[in-house]
mmCIF file of C-alpha atoms in Angstrom:
data_model
loop_
_atom_site.group_PDB
_atom_site.id
_atom_site.type_symbol
_atom_site.label_atom_id
_atom_site.label_comp_id
_atom_site.label_asym_id
_atom_site.label_seq_id
_atom_site.Cartn_x
_atom_site.Cartn_y
_atom_site.Cartn_z
ATOM 1 C CA UNK A 1 -13.453 -21.662 33.817
ATOM 2 C CA UNK A 2 -16.630 -19.655 33.238
ATOM 3 C CA UNK A 3 -19.541 -22.148 33.729
ATOM 4 C CA UNK A 4 -21.974 -19.928 31.819
ATOM 5 C CA UNK A 5 -19.801 -19.903 28.719
ATOM 6 C CA UNK A 6 -19.127 -23.645 29.022
ATOM 7 C CA UNK A 7 -22.866 -24.334 28.988
ATOM 8 C CA UNK A 8 -23.273 -21.999 26.024
ATOM 9 C CA UNK A 9 -20.589 -23.910 24.102
ATOM 10 C CA UNK A 10 -22.071 -27.297 24.982
ATOM 11 C CA UNK A 11 -25.245 -26.089 23.223
ATOM 12 C CA UNK A 12 -23.553 -24.338 20.271
ATOM 13 C CA UNK A 13 -21.410 -27.289 19.119
ATOM 14 C CA UNK A 14 -24.264 -29.876 18.882
ATOM 15 C CA UNK A 15 -26.435 -27.249 17.124
ATOM 16 C CA UNK A 16 -23.618 -26.628 14.644
ATOM 17 C CA UNK A 17 -23.364 -30.349 13.858
ATOM 18 C CA UNK A 18 -27.166 -30.659 13.665
ATOM 19 C CA UNK A 19 -27.354 -27.730 11.235
ATOM 20 C CA UNK A 20 -24.854 -29.441 8.918
ATOM 21 C CA UNK A 21 -26.792 -32.692 9.053
ATOM 22 C CA UNK A 22 -29.963 -30.822 8.064
ATOM 23 C CA UNK A 23 -28.136 -29.052 5.208
ATOM 24 C CA UNK A 24 -26.795 -32.406 4.037
ATOM 25 C CA UNK A 25 -30.184 -34.167 4.034
ATOM 26 C CA UNK A 26 -31.794 -31.210 2.264
ATOM 27 C CA UNK A 27 -29.111 -31.611 -0.458
ATOM 28 C CA UNK A 28 -27.987 -28.016 0.124
ATOM 29 C CA UNK A 29 -24.380 -29.201 0.562
ATOM 30 C CA UNK A 30 -24.718 -30.493 -3.027
ATOM 31 C CA UNK A 31 -26.589 -27.639 -4.687
ATOM 32 C CA UNK A 32 -25.557 -24.635 -2.576
ATOM 33 C CA UNK A 33 -22.133 -25.712 -1.328
ATOM 34 C CA UNK A 34 -20.547 -22.261 -1.286
ATOM 35 C CA UNK A 35 -23.432 -20.740 0.683
ATOM 36 C CA UNK A 36 -23.213 -23.589 3.232
ATOM 37 C CA UNK A 37 -19.460 -23.090 3.476
ATOM 38 C CA UNK A 38 -19.843 -19.376 4.241
ATOM 39 C CA UNK A 39 -22.440 -20.130 6.943
ATOM 40 C CA UNK A 40 -20.158 -22.803 8.462
ATOM 41 C CA UNK A 41 -17.106 -20.519 8.495
ATOM 42 C CA UNK A 42 -19.050 -17.766 10.296
ATOM 43 C CA UNK A 43 -20.491 -20.121 12.938
ATOM 44 C CA UNK A 44 -17.213 -21.996 13.362
ATOM 45 C CA UNK A 45 -15.358 -18.696 13.854
ATOM 46 C CA UNK A 46 -17.837 -17.708 16.562
ATOM 47 C CA UNK A 47 -17.400 -21.058 18.350
ATOM 48 C CA UNK A 48 -13.586 -20.829 18.203
ATOM 49 C CA UNK A 49 -13.782 -17.278 19.575
ATOM 50 C CA UNK A 50 -15.872 -18.512 22.536
ATOM 51 C CA UNK A 51 -13.486 -21.439 23.118
ATOM 52 C CA UNK A 52 -10.520 -19.037 23.217
ATOM 53 C CA UNK A 53 -12.187 -17.101 26.048
ATOM 54 C CA UNK A 54 -12.163 -20.282 28.158
ATOM 55 C CA UNK A 55 -8.481 -21.115 27.593
ATOM 56 C CA UNK A 56 -6.347 -20.523 30.730
ATOM 57 C CA UNK A 57 -3.866 -17.672 30.457
ATOM 58 C CA UNK A 58 -0.809 -19.990 30.556
ATOM 59 C CA UNK A 59 -2.038 -21.796 27.398
ATOM 60 C CA UNK A 60 -3.157 -18.628 25.597
ATOM 61 C CA UNK A 61 -0.040 -18.189 23.420
ATOM 62 C CA UNK A 62 0.162 -21.831 22.293
ATOM 63 C CA UNK A 63 -3.587 -21.782 21.560
ATOM 64 C CA UNK A 64 -3.171 -18.714 19.340
ATOM 65 C CA UNK A 65 -0.368 -20.458 17.392
ATOM 66 C CA UNK A 66 -2.564 -23.549 17.063
ATOM 67 C CA UNK A 67 -5.461 -21.496 15.608
ATOM 68 C CA UNK A 68 -3.092 -19.696 13.231
ATOM 69 C CA UNK A 69 -2.150 -23.079 11.745
ATOM 70 C CA UNK A 70 -5.514 -24.792 12.127
ATOM 71 C CA UNK A 71 -7.666 -22.384 10.128
ATOM 72 C CA UNK A 72 -5.598 -22.383 6.882
ATOM 73 C CA UNK A 73 -5.285 -26.198 7.067
ATOM 74 C CA UNK A 74 -9.047 -26.444 7.526
ATOM 75 C CA UNK A 75 -9.748 -24.201 4.518
ATOM 76 C CA UNK A 76 -7.257 -26.123 2.349
ATOM 77 C CA UNK A 77 -8.877 -29.414 3.421
ATOM 78 C CA UNK A 78 -12.304 -28.076 2.415
ATOM 79 C CA UNK A 79 -10.866 -26.947 -0.937
ATOM 80 C CA UNK A 80 -9.366 -30.429 -1.428
ATOM 81 C CA UNK A 81 -12.713 -32.133 -0.700
ATOM 82 C CA UNK A 82 -14.703 -29.730 -2.865
ATOM 83 C CA UNK A 83 -12.344 -30.118 -5.837
ATOM 84 C CA UNK A 84 -12.052 -33.903 -5.596
ATOM 85 C CA UNK A 85 -15.845 -34.333 -5.324
ATOM 86 C CA UNK A 86 -16.597 -31.857 -8.109
ATOM 87 C CA UNK A 87 -18.294 -29.207 -5.940
ATOM 88 C CA UNK A 88 -15.981 -26.695 -7.598
ATOM 89 C CA UNK A 89 -14.495 -27.018 -11.071
ATOM 90 C CA UNK A 90 -11.199 -28.938 -10.623
ATOM 91 C CA UNK A 91 -10.008 -27.714 -14.036
ATOM 92 C CA UNK A 92 -9.657 -24.143 -12.754
ATOM 93 C CA UNK A 93 -9.465 -24.855 -9.019
ATOM 94 C CA UNK A 94 -7.331 -28.017 -8.771
ATOM 95 C CA UNK A 95 -6.796 -29.811 -5.468
ATOM 96 C CA UNK A 96 -4.103 -28.293 -3.192
ATOM 97 C CA UNK A 97 -2.262 -31.643 -3.206
ATOM 98 C CA UNK A 98 -1.955 -31.425 -7.020
ATOM 99 C CA UNK A 99 -0.716 -27.832 -6.734
ATOM 100 C CA UNK A 100 1.958 -28.901 -4.242
ATOM 101 C CA UNK A 101 2.990 -31.746 -6.585
ATOM 102 C CA UNK A 102 3.288 -29.226 -9.438
ATOM 103 C CA UNK A 103 5.391 -26.928 -7.244
ATOM 104 C CA UNK A 104 7.761 -29.822 -6.574
ATOM 105 C CA UNK A 105 7.862 -30.584 -10.305
ATOM 106 C CA UNK A 106 8.722 -26.943 -11.101
ATOM 107 C CA UNK A 107 11.599 -27.127 -8.615
ATOM 108 C CA UNK A 108 13.025 -30.490 -9.648
ATOM 109 C CA UNK A 109 12.199 -31.036 -13.353
ATOM 110 C CA UNK A 110 13.854 -28.676 -15.895
ATOM 111 C CA UNK A 111 11.546 -26.979 -18.412
ATOM 112 C CA UNK A 112 11.560 -28.298 -21.958
ATOM 113 C CA UNK A 113 12.706 -25.092 -23.670
ATOM 114 C CA UNK A 114 14.733 -23.166 -21.065
ATOM 115 C CA UNK A 115 16.182 -26.338 -19.457
ATOM 116 C CA UNK A 116 16.023 -24.713 -16.027
ATOM 117 C CA UNK A 117 13.723 -24.882 -12.990
ATOM 118 C CA UNK A 118 12.085 -22.528 -10.528
ATOM 119 C CA UNK A 119 15.339 -22.367 -8.511
ATOM 120 C CA UNK A 120 17.771 -22.927 -11.395
ATOM 121 C CA UNK A 121 19.887 -26.086 -11.432
ATOM 122 C CA UNK A 122 21.480 -26.240 -7.952
ATOM 123 C CA UNK A 123 22.564 -29.872 -8.511
ATOM 124 C CA UNK A 124 25.080 -28.619 -11.105
ATOM 125 C CA UNK A 125 26.732 -26.003 -8.860
ATOM 126 C CA UNK A 126 29.746 -28.170 -7.897
ATOM 127 C CA UNK A 127 30.373 -29.266 -11.478
ATOM 128 C CA UNK A 128 30.067 -25.695 -12.802
ATOM 129 C CA UNK A 129 32.355 -24.352 -10.057
ATOM 130 C CA UNK A 130 35.061 -26.837 -11.052
ATOM 131 C CA UNK A 131 34.699 -25.860 -14.739
ATOM 132 C CA UNK A 132 34.133 -22.067 -14.612
ATOM 133 C CA UNK A 133 34.619 -20.950 -10.991
ATOM 134 C CA UNK A 134 32.321 -18.515 -9.151
ATOM 135 C CA UNK A 135 31.323 -16.740 -12.373
ATOM 136 C CA UNK A 136 29.893 -19.990 -13.728
ATOM 137 C CA UNK A 137 28.043 -20.644 -10.445
ATOM 138 C CA UNK A 138 26.499 -17.151 -10.537
ATOM 139 C CA UNK A 139 25.293 -17.699 -14.125
ATOM 140 C CA UNK A 140 23.750 -20.982 -13.027
ATOM 141 C CA UNK A 141 21.920 -19.293 -10.147
ATOM 142 C CA UNK A 142 20.693 -16.510 -12.453
ATOM 143 C CA UNK A 143 18.841 -19.101 -14.542
ATOM 144 C CA UNK A 144 16.183 -19.669 -11.860
ATOM 145 C CA UNK A 145 12.866 -17.818 -12.112
ATOM 146 C CA UNK A 146 12.825 -17.058 -8.370
ATOM 147 C CA UNK A 147 16.267 -15.462 -8.361
ATOM 148 C CA UNK A 148 15.386 -13.331 -11.419
ATOM 149 C CA UNK A 149 12.294 -11.933 -9.675
ATOM 150 C CA UNK A 150 14.098 -11.490 -6.339
ATOM 151 C CA UNK A 151 16.974 -9.630 -8.006
ATOM 152 C CA UNK A 152 14.601 -7.208 -9.765
ATOM 153 C CA UNK A 153 12.567 -6.581 -6.597
ATOM 154 C CA UNK A 154 15.553 -6.058 -4.290
ATOM 155 C CA UNK A 155 17.432 -3.815 -6.738
ATOM 156 C CA UNK A 156 14.345 -1.741 -7.566
ATOM 157 C CA UNK A 157 13.432 -1.468 -3.870
ATOM 158 C CA UNK A 158 16.892 -0.252 -2.823
ATOM 159 C CA UNK A 159 17.279 2.161 -5.763
ATOM 160 C CA UNK A 160 13.890 3.715 -4.981
ATOM 161 C CA UNK A 161 14.212 3.636 -1.189
ATOM 162 C CA UNK A 162 17.456 5.562 -0.579
ATOM 163 C CA UNK A 163 16.578 8.825 -2.425
ATOM 164 C CA UNK A 164 12.967 8.568 -1.222
ATOM 165 C CA UNK A 165 13.965 8.585 2.452
ATOM 166 C CA UNK A 166 16.310 11.520 1.845
ATOM 167 C CA UNK A 167 13.609 13.542 0.018
ATOM 168 C CA UNK A 168 10.999 12.566 2.623
ATOM 169 C CA UNK A 169 13.133 13.907 5.464
ATOM 170 C CA UNK A 170 13.769 17.157 3.565
ATOM 171 C CA UNK A 171 10.064 17.647 2.868
ATOM 172 C CA UNK A 172 9.090 16.687 6.404
ATOM 173 C CA UNK A 173 11.482 19.142 8.056
ATOM 174 C CA UNK A 174 11.272 22.072 5.636
ATOM 175 C CA UNK A 175 7.863 23.607 4.921
ATOM 176 C CA UNK A 176 9.010 25.496 1.781
ATOM 177 C CA UNK A 177 10.330 22.330 0.092
ATOM 178 C CA UNK A 178 7.157 20.500 1.143
ATOM 179 C CA UNK A 179 4.946 23.175 -0.447
ATOM 180 C CA UNK A 180 7.007 23.067 -3.649
ATOM 181 C CA UNK A 181 6.821 19.295 -4.226
ATOM 182 C CA UNK A 182 3.874 17.923 -2.237
ATOM 183 C CA UNK A 183 1.176 18.459 -4.890
ATOM 184 C CA UNK A 184 3.395 17.060 -7.687
ATOM 185 C CA UNK A 185 4.247 13.963 -5.674
ATOM 186 C CA UNK A 186 0.620 13.416 -4.675
ATOM 187 C CA UNK A 187 -0.440 13.627 -8.332
ATOM 188 C CA UNK A 188 2.199 11.214 -9.647
ATOM 189 C CA UNK A 189 1.803 8.842 -6.679
ATOM 190 C CA UNK A 190 -1.705 7.805 -7.767
ATOM 191 C CA UNK A 191 -0.572 7.086 -11.345
ATOM 192 C CA UNK A 192 -0.250 3.295 -11.886
ATOM 193 C CA UNK A 193 3.463 2.833 -12.540
ATOM 194 C CA UNK A 194 2.826 -0.160 -14.805
ATOM 195 C CA UNK A 195 1.086 2.294 -17.179
ATOM 196 C CA UNK A 196 4.357 4.169 -17.774
ATOM 197 C CA UNK A 197 6.360 0.988 -18.382
ATOM 198 C CA UNK A 198 6.334 1.466 -22.209
ATOM 199 C CA UNK A 199 7.768 4.981 -21.763
ATOM 200 C CA UNK A 200 10.396 3.726 -19.315
ATOM 201 C CA UNK A 201 11.428 1.078 -21.862
ATOM 202 C CA UNK A 202 12.231 3.817 -24.383
ATOM 203 C CA UNK A 203 14.590 5.547 -21.957
ATOM 204 C CA UNK A 204 17.053 2.654 -21.811
ATOM 205 C CA UNK A 205 19.431 1.444 -24.504
ATOM 206 C CA UNK A 206 18.175 -2.129 -24.071
ATOM 207 C CA UNK A 207 14.395 -1.779 -23.673
ATOM 208 C CA UNK A 208 13.980 -5.551 -23.207
ATOM 209 C CA UNK A 209 16.656 -5.934 -20.527
ATOM 210 C CA UNK A 210 16.285 -5.867 -16.749
ATOM 211 C CA UNK A 211 16.933 -2.112 -16.381
ATOM 212 C CA UNK A 212 13.408 -0.882 -17.368
ATOM 213 C CA UNK A 213 11.785 -3.477 -15.075
ATOM 214 C CA UNK A 214 13.953 -2.429 -12.138
ATOM 215 C CA UNK A 215 13.322 1.266 -12.937
ATOM 216 C CA UNK A 216 9.531 0.828 -12.759
ATOM 217 C CA UNK A 217 9.838 -0.900 -9.379
ATOM 218 C CA UNK A 218 12.176 1.867 -8.153
ATOM 219 C CA UNK A 219 9.696 4.579 -9.248
ATOM 220 C CA UNK A 220 6.846 2.854 -7.386
ATOM 221 C CA UNK A 221 8.928 2.591 -4.215
ATOM 222 C CA UNK A 222 10.260 6.152 -4.517
ATOM 223 C CA UNK A 223 6.891 7.940 -4.587
ATOM 224 C CA UNK A 224 5.371 5.774 -1.888
ATOM 225 C CA UNK A 225 8.345 6.054 0.481
ATOM 226 C CA UNK A 226 8.816 9.803 -0.044
ATOM 227 C CA UNK A 227 5.241 10.523 1.028
ATOM 228 C CA UNK A 228 5.434 7.995 3.871
ATOM 229 C CA UNK A 229 8.737 9.353 5.211
ATOM 230 C CA UNK A 230 7.455 12.930 5.035
ATOM 231 C CA UNK A 231 4.383 11.931 7.053
ATOM 232 C CA UNK A 232 6.531 10.033 9.570
ATOM 233 C CA UNK A 233 8.714 13.095 10.197
ATOM 234 C CA UNK A 234 5.687 15.378 10.562
ATOM 235 C CA UNK A 235 4.118 12.970 13.068
ATOM 236 C CA UNK A 236 7.063 13.080 15.485
ATOM 237 C CA UNK A 237 5.623 14.411 18.736
ATOM 238 C CA UNK A 238 6.370 18.124 19.127
ATOM 239 C CA UNK A 239 7.009 17.656 22.832
ATOM 240 C CA UNK A 240 10.008 15.405 22.072
ATOM 241 C CA UNK A 241 11.484 18.056 19.753
ATOM 242 C CA UNK A 242 10.894 20.718 22.401
ATOM 243 C CA UNK A 243 12.502 18.543 25.074
ATOM 244 C CA UNK A 244 15.502 17.928 22.780
ATOM 245 C CA UNK A 245 15.950 21.636 22.219
ATOM 246 C CA UNK A 246 15.690 22.325 25.944
ATOM 247 C CA UNK A 247 18.553 19.882 26.471
ATOM 248 C CA UNK A 248 20.664 21.743 23.919
ATOM 249 C CA UNK A 249 20.100 19.566 20.817
ATOM 250 C CA UNK A 250 20.006 21.580 17.582
ATOM 251 C CA UNK A 251 20.696 20.924 13.887
ATOM 252 C CA UNK A 252 22.155 17.486 13.171
ATOM 253 C CA UNK A 253 22.172 16.547 16.842
ATOM 254 C CA UNK A 254 18.417 17.154 17.060
ATOM 255 C CA UNK A 255 17.938 15.155 13.855
ATOM 256 C CA UNK A 256 19.931 12.094 14.971
ATOM 257 C CA UNK A 257 18.771 12.123 18.604
ATOM 258 C CA UNK A 258 15.069 12.999 18.214
ATOM 259 C CA UNK A 259 13.648 13.202 14.667
ATOM 260 C CA UNK A 260 15.293 10.073 13.201
ATOM 261 C CA UNK A 261 14.446 7.715 16.106
ATOM 262 C CA UNK A 262 10.938 9.202 16.323
ATOM 263 C CA UNK A 263 10.159 8.652 12.649
ATOM 264 C CA UNK A 264 11.886 5.272 12.069
ATOM 265 C CA UNK A 265 8.974 3.043 13.249
ATOM 266 C CA UNK A 266 6.613 4.668 10.709
ATOM 267 C CA UNK A 267 9.289 4.543 8.000
ATOM 268 C CA UNK A 268 9.738 0.793 8.517
ATOM 269 C CA UNK A 269 5.951 0.324 8.310
ATOM 270 C CA UNK A 270 6.033 2.202 4.995
ATOM 271 C CA UNK A 271 8.908 0.023 3.790
ATOM 272 C CA UNK A 272 6.820 -3.108 4.345
ATOM 273 C CA UNK A 273 3.984 -1.634 2.279
ATOM 274 C CA UNK A 274 6.428 -0.458 -0.412
ATOM 275 C CA UNK A 275 8.040 -3.911 -0.565
ATOM 276 C CA UNK A 276 4.637 -5.489 -1.187
ATOM 277 C CA UNK A 277 3.988 -2.888 -3.886
ATOM 278 C CA UNK A 278 7.385 -3.646 -5.482
ATOM 279 C CA UNK A 279 6.501 -7.335 -5.680
ATOM 280 C CA UNK A 280 3.101 -6.594 -7.253
ATOM 281 C CA UNK A 281 4.679 -4.289 -9.842
ATOM 282 C CA UNK A 282 7.433 -6.717 -10.856
ATOM 283 C CA UNK A 283 4.981 -9.615 -11.262
ATOM 284 C CA UNK A 284 2.777 -7.393 -13.455
ATOM 285 C CA UNK A 285 5.801 -6.321 -15.525
ATOM 286 C CA UNK A 286 6.899 -9.945 -15.943
ATOM 287 C CA UNK A 287 3.396 -10.745 -17.227
ATOM 288 C CA UNK A 288 3.914 -8.203 -19.992
ATOM 289 C CA UNK A 289 7.515 -8.549 -21.039
ATOM 290 C CA UNK A 290 9.914 -11.171 -19.673
ATOM 291 C CA UNK A 291 11.534 -14.438 -20.633
ATOM 292 C CA UNK A 292 12.282 -15.317 -17.038
ATOM 293 C CA UNK A 293 10.768 -14.692 -13.614
ATOM 294 C CA UNK A 294 7.884 -15.951 -11.496
ATOM 295 C CA UNK A 295 5.419 -13.577 -13.189
ATOM 296 C CA UNK A 296 6.421 -14.976 -16.586
ATOM 297 C CA UNK A 297 5.986 -18.511 -15.242
ATOM 298 C CA UNK A 298 2.463 -17.769 -13.945
ATOM 299 C CA UNK A 299 1.348 -16.162 -17.194
ATOM 300 C CA UNK A 300 2.942 -18.846 -19.369
ATOM 301 C CA UNK A 301 1.191 -21.661 -17.486
ATOM 302 C CA UNK A 302 -2.111 -19.782 -17.694
ATOM 303 C CA UNK A 303 -1.664 -19.525 -21.479
ATOM 304 C CA UNK A 304 -0.996 -23.257 -21.903
ATOM 305 C CA UNK A 305 -3.856 -24.126 -19.525
ATOM 306 C CA UNK A 306 -1.751 -25.651 -16.764
ATOM 307 C CA UNK A 307 -3.589 -24.251 -13.705
ATOM 308 C CA UNK A 308 -1.709 -26.426 -11.179
ATOM 309 C CA UNK A 309 1.586 -24.818 -12.207
ATOM 310 C CA UNK A 310 -0.030 -21.386 -12.334
ATOM 311 C CA UNK A 311 -1.157 -21.776 -8.693
ATOM 312 C CA UNK A 312 2.314 -23.106 -7.827
ATOM 313 C CA UNK A 313 3.713 -19.843 -9.221
ATOM 314 C CA UNK A 314 1.279 -17.856 -7.053
ATOM 315 C CA UNK A 315 2.421 -19.799 -3.981
ATOM 316 C CA UNK A 316 6.015 -18.958 -4.917
ATOM 317 C CA UNK A 317 5.142 -15.240 -5.016
ATOM 318 C CA UNK A 318 3.589 -15.521 -1.547
ATOM 319 C CA UNK A 319 6.695 -17.293 -0.236
ATOM 320 C CA UNK A 320 8.918 -14.551 -1.705
ATOM 321 C CA UNK A 321 6.689 -11.962 0.030
ATOM 322 C CA UNK A 322 6.979 -13.794 3.375
ATOM 323 C CA UNK A 323 10.761 -14.175 3.020
ATOM 324 C CA UNK A 324 11.411 -10.517 2.128
ATOM 325 C CA UNK A 325 9.077 -9.301 4.892
ATOM 326 C CA UNK A 326 10.932 -11.449 7.441
ATOM 327 C CA UNK A 327 14.250 -9.953 6.311
ATOM 328 C CA UNK A 328 12.776 -6.463 6.717
ATOM 329 C CA UNK A 329 11.452 -7.356 10.173
ATOM 330 C CA UNK A 330 14.904 -8.592 11.141
ATOM 331 C CA UNK A 331 16.407 -5.265 10.035
ATOM 332 C CA UNK A 332 13.736 -3.444 12.019
ATOM 333 C CA UNK A 333 14.541 -5.621 15.035
ATOM 334 C CA UNK A 334 18.198 -4.590 14.810
ATOM 335 C CA UNK A 335 17.520 -0.905 14.074
ATOM 336 C CA UNK A 336 14.779 -0.315 16.662
ATOM 337 C CA UNK A 337 15.774 -2.005 19.939
ATOM 338 C CA UNK A 338 13.050 -0.069 21.809
ATOM 339 C CA UNK A 339 10.338 -1.617 19.605
ATOM 340 C CA UNK A 340 11.491 -5.255 19.673
ATOM 341 C CA UNK A 341 8.713 -6.407 22.023
ATOM 342 C CA UNK A 342 6.022 -5.630 19.410
ATOM 343 C CA UNK A 343 7.710 -6.933 16.238
ATOM 344 C CA UNK A 344 7.153 -10.684 16.303
ATOM 345 C CA UNK A 345 3.823 -10.834 18.161
#
């Protein structure tokens, strides 16, 4: 253990506590709570950083996991205290415990009008299976807001991804095709896809069905992944291509042995970004026009001034994002065995 840093910490921690006592007696924790919080977070972060430098190497990993959990819990605890004591307006920023209670209510108590919950009505699956078979079970699952949003995101993501990767490889490997389409793609890429949703609605026979929502997600994914895949192919090291050619790899053999493995890590990184974009787009679309979905649930609860349920909807979106990202990471783990060591760090 570094004695110099230990002495430094033994001074920093009492000073940190003394500073908060001074702020409290000067009533700054009452009148300027947010400013005090920012100061505390900065100093606390510095102290934790110094503590981490003193942790022995064998405890380094477990300490990092501990900090990963500790800091969000600490911030949520501060939010809870601030809301319950009135430092922040509890009407718009309700306590995290109330938000969690609302999330549980959304899962377990059916809504008044739709008679379903966030996850549908899983307690009726056995009964419905006996009455209507698998078709009845599927209809029951479709009722849930989460499944509606997940279905739209996954379908839109896959429909946009497959042609985008194909076009990206073509543009990355062939300069003429790249020159023909690059400027058009770059121009359309920056256009907010939610802005063309009304036009997309007119294209389909049922403008209020799921097809226009899925199409907008697919368009967002397509433009992003085409540009990302093209860049990934162009960034494959020339020396690897040269080495492949020297060993007799040409045409499809060169593609499958050198270009595809060389560009896949960047393509998977682009897929993670595109998946996040797909989720943002579908939530925005569900704000505008939907009778079901997590975005609809968030907007509806904002309209009826039920902020706890609105925040519960936001937490659900974050959980969907974490779940889909984990699935993508698992696919990456299986597809890129030479990159496994860096995936779950």
